[in-house]
Short mmCIF file of C-alpha atoms in Angstrom, two decimals:
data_model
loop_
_atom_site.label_atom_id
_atom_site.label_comp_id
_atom_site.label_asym_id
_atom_site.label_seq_id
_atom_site.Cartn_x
_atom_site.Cartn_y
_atom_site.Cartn_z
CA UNK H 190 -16.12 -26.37 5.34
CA UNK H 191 -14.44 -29.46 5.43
CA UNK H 192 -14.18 -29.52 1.31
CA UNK H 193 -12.49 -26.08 1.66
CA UNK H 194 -9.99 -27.14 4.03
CA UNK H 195 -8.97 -30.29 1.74
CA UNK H 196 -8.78 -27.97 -0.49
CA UNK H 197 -6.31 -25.91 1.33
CA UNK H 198 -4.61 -28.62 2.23
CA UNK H 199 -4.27 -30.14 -1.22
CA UNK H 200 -3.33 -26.88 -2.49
CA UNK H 201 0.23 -24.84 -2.95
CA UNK H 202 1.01 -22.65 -0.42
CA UNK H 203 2.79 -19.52 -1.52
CA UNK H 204 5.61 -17.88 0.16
CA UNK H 205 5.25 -15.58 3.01
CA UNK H 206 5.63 -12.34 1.84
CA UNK H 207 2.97 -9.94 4.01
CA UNK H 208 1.91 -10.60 7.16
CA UNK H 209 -2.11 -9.50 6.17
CA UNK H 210 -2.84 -12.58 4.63
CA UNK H 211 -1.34 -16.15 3.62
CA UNK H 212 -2.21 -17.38 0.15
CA UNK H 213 -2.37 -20.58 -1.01
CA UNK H 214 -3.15 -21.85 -5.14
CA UNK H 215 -5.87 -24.33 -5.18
CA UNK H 216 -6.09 -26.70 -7.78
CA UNK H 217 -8.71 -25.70 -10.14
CA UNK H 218 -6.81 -22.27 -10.54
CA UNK H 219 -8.15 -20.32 -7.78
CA UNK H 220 -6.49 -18.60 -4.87
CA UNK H 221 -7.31 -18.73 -1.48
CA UNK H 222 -6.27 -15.33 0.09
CA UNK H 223 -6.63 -16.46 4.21
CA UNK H 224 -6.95 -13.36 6.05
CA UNK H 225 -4.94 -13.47 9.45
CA UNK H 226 -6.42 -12.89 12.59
CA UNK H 227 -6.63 -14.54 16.31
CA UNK H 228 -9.42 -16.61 17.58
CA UNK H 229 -12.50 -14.36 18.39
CA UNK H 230 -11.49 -11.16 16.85
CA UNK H 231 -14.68 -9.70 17.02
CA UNK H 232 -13.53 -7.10 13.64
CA UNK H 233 -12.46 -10.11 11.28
CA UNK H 234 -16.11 -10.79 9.58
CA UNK H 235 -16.33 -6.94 8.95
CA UNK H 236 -12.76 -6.66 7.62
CA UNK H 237 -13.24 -9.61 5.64
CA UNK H 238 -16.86 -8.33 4.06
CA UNK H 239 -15.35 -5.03 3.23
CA UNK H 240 -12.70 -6.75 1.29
CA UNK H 241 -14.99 -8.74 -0.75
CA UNK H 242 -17.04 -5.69 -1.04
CA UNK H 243 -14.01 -3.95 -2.83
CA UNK H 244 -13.08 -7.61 -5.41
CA UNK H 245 -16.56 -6.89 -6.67
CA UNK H 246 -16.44 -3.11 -6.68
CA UNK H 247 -13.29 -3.36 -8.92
CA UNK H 248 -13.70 -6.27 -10.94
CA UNK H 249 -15.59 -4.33 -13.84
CA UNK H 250 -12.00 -2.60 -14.52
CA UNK H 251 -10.57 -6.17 -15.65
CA UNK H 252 -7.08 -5.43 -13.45
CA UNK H 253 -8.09 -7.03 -10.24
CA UNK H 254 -8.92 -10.99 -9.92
CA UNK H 255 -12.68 -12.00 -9.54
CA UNK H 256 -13.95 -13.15 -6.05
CA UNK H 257 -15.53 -16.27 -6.28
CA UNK H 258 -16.39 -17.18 -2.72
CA UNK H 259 -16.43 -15.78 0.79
CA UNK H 260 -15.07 -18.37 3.53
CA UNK H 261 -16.66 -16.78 6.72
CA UNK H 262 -14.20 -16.64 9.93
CA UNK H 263 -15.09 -19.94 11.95
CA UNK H 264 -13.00 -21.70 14.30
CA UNK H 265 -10.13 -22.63 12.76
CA UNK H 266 -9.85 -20.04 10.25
CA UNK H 267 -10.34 -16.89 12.45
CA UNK H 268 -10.02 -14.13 9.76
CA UNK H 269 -12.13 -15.87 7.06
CA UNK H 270 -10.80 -16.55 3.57
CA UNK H 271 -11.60 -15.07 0.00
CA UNK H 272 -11.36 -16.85 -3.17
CA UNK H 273 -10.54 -15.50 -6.20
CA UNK H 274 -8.37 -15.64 -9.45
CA UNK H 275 -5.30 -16.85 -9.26
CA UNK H 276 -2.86 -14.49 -11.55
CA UNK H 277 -0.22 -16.20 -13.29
CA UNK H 278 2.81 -13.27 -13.52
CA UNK H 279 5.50 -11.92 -12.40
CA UNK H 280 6.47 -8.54 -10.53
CA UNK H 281 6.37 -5.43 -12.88
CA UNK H 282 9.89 -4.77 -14.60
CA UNK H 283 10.66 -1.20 -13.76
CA UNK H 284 11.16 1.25 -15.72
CA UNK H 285 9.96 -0.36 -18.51
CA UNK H 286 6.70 -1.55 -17.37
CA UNK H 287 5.51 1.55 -15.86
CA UNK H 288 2.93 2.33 -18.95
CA UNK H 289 1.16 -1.28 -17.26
CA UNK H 290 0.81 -0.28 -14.20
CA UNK H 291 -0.59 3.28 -15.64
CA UNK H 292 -3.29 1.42 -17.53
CA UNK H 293 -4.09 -0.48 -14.38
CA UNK H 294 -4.67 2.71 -12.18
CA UNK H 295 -6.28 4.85 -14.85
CA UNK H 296 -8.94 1.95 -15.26
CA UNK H 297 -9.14 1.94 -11.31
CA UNK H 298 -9.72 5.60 -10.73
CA UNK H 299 -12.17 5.81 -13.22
CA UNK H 300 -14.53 3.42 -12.06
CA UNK H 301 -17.91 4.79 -9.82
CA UNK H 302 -17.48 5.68 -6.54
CA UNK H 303 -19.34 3.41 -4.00
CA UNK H 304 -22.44 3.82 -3.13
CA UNK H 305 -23.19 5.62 0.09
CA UNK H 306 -24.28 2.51 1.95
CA UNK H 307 -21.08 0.56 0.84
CA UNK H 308 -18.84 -0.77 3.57
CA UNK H 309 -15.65 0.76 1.28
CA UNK H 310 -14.45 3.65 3.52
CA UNK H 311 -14.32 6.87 2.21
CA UNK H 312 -11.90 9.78 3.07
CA UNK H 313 -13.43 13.35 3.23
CA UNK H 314 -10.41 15.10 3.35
CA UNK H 315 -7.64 12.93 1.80
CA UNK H 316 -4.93 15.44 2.84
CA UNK H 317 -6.07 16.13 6.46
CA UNK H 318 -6.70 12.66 7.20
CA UNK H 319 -3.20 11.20 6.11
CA UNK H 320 -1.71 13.80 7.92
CA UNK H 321 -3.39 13.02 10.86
CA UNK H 322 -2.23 9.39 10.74
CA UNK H 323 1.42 10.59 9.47
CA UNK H 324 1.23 12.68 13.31
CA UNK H 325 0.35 9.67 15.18
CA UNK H 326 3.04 7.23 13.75
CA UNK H 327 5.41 10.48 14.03
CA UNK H 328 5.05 10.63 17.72
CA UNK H 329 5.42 7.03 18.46
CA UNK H 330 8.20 5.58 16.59
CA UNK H 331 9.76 8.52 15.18
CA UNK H 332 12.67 9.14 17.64
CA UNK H 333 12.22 5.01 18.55
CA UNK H 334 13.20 3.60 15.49
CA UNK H 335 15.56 6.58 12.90
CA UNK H 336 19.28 6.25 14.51
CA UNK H 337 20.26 8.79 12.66
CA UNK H 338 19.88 12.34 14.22
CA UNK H 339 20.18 14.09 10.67
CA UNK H 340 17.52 11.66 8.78
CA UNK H 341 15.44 12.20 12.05
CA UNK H 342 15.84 16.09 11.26
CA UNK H 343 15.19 15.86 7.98
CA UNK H 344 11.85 13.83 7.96
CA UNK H 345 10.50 16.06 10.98
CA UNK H 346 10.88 18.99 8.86
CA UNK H 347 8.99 17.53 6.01
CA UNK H 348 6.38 16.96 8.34
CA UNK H 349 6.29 20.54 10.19
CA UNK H 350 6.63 22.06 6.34
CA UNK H 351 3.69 19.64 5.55
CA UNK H 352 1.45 20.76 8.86
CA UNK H 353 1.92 24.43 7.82
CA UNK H 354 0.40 23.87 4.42
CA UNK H 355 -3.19 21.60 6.37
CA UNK H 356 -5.46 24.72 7.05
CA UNK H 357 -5.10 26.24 2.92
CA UNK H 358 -5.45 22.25 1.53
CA UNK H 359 -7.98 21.63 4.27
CA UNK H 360 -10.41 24.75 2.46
CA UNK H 361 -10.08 23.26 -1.07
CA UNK H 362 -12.24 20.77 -2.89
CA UNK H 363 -9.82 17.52 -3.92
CA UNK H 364 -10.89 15.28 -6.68
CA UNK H 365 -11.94 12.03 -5.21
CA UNK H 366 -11.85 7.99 -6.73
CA UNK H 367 -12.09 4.80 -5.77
CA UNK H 368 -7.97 4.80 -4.31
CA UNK H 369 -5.57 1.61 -3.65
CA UNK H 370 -3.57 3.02 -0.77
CA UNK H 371 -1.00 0.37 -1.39
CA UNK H 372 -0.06 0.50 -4.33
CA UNK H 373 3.64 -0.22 -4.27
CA UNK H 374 4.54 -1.87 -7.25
CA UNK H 375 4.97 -5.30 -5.83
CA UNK H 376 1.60 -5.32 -5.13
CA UNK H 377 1.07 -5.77 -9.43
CA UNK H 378 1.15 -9.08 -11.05
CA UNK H 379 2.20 -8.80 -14.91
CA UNK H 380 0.71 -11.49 -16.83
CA UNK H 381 2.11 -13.11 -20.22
CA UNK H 382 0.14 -10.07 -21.94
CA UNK H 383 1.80 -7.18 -20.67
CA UNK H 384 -1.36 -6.56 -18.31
CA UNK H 385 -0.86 -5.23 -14.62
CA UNK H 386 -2.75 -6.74 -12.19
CA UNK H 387 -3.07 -5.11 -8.94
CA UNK H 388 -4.04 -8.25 -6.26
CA UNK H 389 -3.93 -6.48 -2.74
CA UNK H 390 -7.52 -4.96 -1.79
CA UNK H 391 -7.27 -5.07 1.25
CA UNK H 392 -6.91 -0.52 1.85
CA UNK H 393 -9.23 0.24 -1.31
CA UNK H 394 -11.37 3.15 0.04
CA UNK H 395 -12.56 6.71 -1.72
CA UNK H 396 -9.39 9.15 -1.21
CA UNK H 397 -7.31 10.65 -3.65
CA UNK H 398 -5.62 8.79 -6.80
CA UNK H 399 -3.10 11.20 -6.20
CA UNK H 400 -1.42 8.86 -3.10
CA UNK H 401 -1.69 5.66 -5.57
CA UNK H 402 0.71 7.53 -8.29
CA UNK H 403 2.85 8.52 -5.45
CA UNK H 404 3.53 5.10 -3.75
CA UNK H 405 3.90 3.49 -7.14
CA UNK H 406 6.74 5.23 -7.99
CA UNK H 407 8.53 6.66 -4.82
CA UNK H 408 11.83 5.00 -3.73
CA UNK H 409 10.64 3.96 -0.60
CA UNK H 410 8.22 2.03 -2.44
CA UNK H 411 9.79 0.37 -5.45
CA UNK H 412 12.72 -0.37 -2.83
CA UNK H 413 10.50 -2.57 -0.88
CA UNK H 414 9.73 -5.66 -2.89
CA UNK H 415 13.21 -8.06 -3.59
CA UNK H 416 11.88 -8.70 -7.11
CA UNK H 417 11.93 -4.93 -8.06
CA UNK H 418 14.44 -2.85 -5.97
CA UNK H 419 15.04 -0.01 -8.45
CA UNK H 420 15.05 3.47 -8.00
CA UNK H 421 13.18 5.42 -10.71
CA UNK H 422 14.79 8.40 -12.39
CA UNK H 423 13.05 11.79 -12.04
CA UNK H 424 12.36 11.79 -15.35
CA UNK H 425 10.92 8.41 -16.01
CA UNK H 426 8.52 9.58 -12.42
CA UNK H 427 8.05 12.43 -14.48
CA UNK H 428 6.63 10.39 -17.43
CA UNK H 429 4.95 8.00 -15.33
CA UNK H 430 3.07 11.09 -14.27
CA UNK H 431 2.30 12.57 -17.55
CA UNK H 432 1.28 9.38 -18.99
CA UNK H 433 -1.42 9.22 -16.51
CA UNK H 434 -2.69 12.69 -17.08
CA UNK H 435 -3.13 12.05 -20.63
CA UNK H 436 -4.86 9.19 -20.37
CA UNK H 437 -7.39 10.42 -17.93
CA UNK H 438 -8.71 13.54 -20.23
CA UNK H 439 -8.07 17.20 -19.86
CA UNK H 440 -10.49 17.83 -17.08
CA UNK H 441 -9.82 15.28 -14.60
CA UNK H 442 -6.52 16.29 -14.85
CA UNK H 443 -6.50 20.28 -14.45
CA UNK H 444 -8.28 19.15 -11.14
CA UNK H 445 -5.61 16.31 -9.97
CA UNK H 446 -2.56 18.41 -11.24
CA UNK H 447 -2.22 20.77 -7.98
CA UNK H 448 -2.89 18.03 -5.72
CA UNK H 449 0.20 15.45 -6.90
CA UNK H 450 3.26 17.39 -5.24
CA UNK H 451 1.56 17.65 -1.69
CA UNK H 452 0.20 14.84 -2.06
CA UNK H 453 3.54 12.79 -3.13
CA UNK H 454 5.29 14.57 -0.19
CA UNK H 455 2.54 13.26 2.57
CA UNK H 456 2.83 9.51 0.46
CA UNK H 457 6.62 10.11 1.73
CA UNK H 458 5.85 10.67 5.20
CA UNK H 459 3.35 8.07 5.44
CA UNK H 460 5.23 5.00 3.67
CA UNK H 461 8.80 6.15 6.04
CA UNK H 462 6.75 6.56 9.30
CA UNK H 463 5.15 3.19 8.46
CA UNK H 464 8.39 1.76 8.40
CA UNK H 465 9.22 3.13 11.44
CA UNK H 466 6.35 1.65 13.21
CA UNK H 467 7.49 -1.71 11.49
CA UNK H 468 11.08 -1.12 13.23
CA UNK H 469 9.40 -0.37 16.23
CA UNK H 470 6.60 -3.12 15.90
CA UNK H 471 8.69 -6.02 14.49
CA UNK H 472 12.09 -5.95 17.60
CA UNK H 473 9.80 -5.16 20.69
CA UNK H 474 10.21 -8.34 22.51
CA UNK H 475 6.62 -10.25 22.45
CA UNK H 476 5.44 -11.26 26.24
CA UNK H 477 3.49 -14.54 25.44
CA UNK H 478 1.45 -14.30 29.10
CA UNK H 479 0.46 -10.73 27.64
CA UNK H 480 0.12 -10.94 23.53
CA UNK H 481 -0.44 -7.28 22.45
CA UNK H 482 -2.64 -8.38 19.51
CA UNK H 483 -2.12 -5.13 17.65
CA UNK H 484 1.80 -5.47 17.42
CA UNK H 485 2.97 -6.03 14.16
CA UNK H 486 5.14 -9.26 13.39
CA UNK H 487 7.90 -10.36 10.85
CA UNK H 488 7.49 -13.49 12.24
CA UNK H 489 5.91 -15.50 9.11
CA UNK H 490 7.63 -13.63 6.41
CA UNK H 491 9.84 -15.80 4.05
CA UNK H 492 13.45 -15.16 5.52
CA UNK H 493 14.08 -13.65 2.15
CA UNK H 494 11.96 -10.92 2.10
CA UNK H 495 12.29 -10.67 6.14
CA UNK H 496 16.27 -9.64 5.26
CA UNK H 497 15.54 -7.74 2.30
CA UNK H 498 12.85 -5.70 3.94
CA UNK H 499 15.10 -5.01 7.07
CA UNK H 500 17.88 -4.10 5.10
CA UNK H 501 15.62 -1.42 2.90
CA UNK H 502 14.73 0.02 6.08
CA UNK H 503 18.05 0.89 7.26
CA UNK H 504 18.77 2.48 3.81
CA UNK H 505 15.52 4.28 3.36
CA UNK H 506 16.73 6.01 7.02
CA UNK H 507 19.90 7.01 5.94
CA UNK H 508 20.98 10.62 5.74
CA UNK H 509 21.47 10.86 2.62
CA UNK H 510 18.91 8.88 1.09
CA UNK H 511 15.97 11.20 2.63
CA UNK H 512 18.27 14.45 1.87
CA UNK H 513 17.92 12.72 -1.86
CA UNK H 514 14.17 11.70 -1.89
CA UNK H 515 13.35 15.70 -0.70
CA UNK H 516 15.43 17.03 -2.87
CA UNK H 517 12.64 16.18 -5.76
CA UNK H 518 10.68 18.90 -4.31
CA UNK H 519 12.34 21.61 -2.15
#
């Protein structure tokens, strides 16, 4: 333990840019991804054990950096650390670095799923189960944290068009993979070869790859990082999308092809009602006689991405904006 913390110590820390993890680059080219948690969290040795579980899961697809050692939580270092690879990149360039971060997921998806016994969590109903998490943010920072009564309209109608469509998607068979959940594109680290790396493990779980092509090309999500901030045509989403079908043979894709639309549209709903738990989650005023551990804080980010994040917020709940993201599909 105490060459691991020198190590830490003599290492680079990174800027703040989640609020999951701090990293810092060790010296001999490694990465030390510290997961955060408070003293005693009884859930941070699982957590931390299912994300190593998913590094080594993945690592055969050559797009995700290799775990090379588990730091268990101990005093000190309450949620644990994992080391790994340290990817020397950039974020992706977007458009023109889409056909990367298609290589990258098509390698993903197509890897085994887990076995039974594996701590990787596994959806059995991709569709019902978003929704049901969609419905809980919905009714808790909905109305709380969208100003604007029309935007407020517009995404509740999504989601009532959305819960009319749950009992015919909840009878029919969805194709399953090992799925990212996060895969917003700043979550990809291109390297000096053109590669896509994908570096945040820490939602990999058996759902639907349908949700990864979604949040790697939906406004919401290529808004969010302050290295990318573009907003992707609909037909360069449209190639993005066709791309990936090709690549991942006639078969698999006759069985994905009904599920992308619904499941694009529920992607939607989940990434805006996760920002409005972040609106919700990041100004409540913190009580420090009475810490609500599960409240959600801005509080370490870089001031950089803090701004930029707050400032995508506001114009991912505009009126017009939503009208405009919807208008792909109605």
């Amino acid at each position: 333990m105490a060459d691991f913390l020198d190590a830490l110590c003599a290492g680079e820390r990174l800027p703040a840019t989640g609020t999951a993890h701090g990293h810092v680059r060790l010296a001999n080219g490694l990465l030390a991804r510290i997961a955060y948690a408070h003293e005693g969290d009884p859930s941070a040795a699982t957590r931390l054990a299912v994300q190593a579980e998913a590094f080594r899961h993945l690592m055969p697809a050559g797009r995700t950096p290799a775990l090379h050692d588990v730091i268990v939580p101990r005093p000190g270092l309450p949620g644990g650390a994992l080391i790994v690879d340290f990817i020397e990149g950039r974020a992706p360039r977007l458009p023109e670095e889409l056909p990367a971060l298609v290589d990258t997921l098509a390698r993903l998806h197509a890897l085994p799923l887990p076995l039974a016994a594996s701590p990787i969590p596994r959806q059995a109903n991709p569709f019902l189960e978003t929704l049901e998490a969609i419905e809980l943010n919905a009714m808790r920072f909905l109305d709380k944290a969208v100003v604007d009564a029309g935007a407020r309209a517009e995404i509740a109608e999504e989601l009532r068009l959305m819960r009319g469509m749950a009992l015919a998607f909840a009878r029919r068979a969805q194709p399953l993979t090992v799925a990212l959940a996060d895969t917003h594109p700043g979550n990809f680290i291109v390297d000096a070869a053109g590669l896509a790396w994908f570096v945040d493990l820490e939602k990999v779980h058996v759902g639907s790859p349908a949700i990864d092509l979604a949040h790697a090309t939906l406004a919401t999500s290529t808004l969010w990082h302050p290295d990318i901030g573009v907003r992707l045509s609909r037909d360069e989403v449209q190639g993005f999308y066709a791309s990936y079908l090709d690549r991942i043979g006639s078969k698999r894709a006759d069985a994905l092809r009904p599920w992308l639309q619904p499941m694009r549209r529920l992607t939607w709903l989940r990434t805006t009602l996760f920002m409005a738990r972040w609106r919700v989650e990041t100004r409540r005023p913190r009580d420090p006689s009475n810490l609500d551990l599960g409240q959600w804080s801005d509080s370490g980010l870089e001031p950089r991405m803090k701004a930029h994040i707050d400032a995508t917020i506001d114009r991912c709940f505009d009126r017009e904006f939503v009208r405009g993201v919807r208008a792909e599909w109605l």
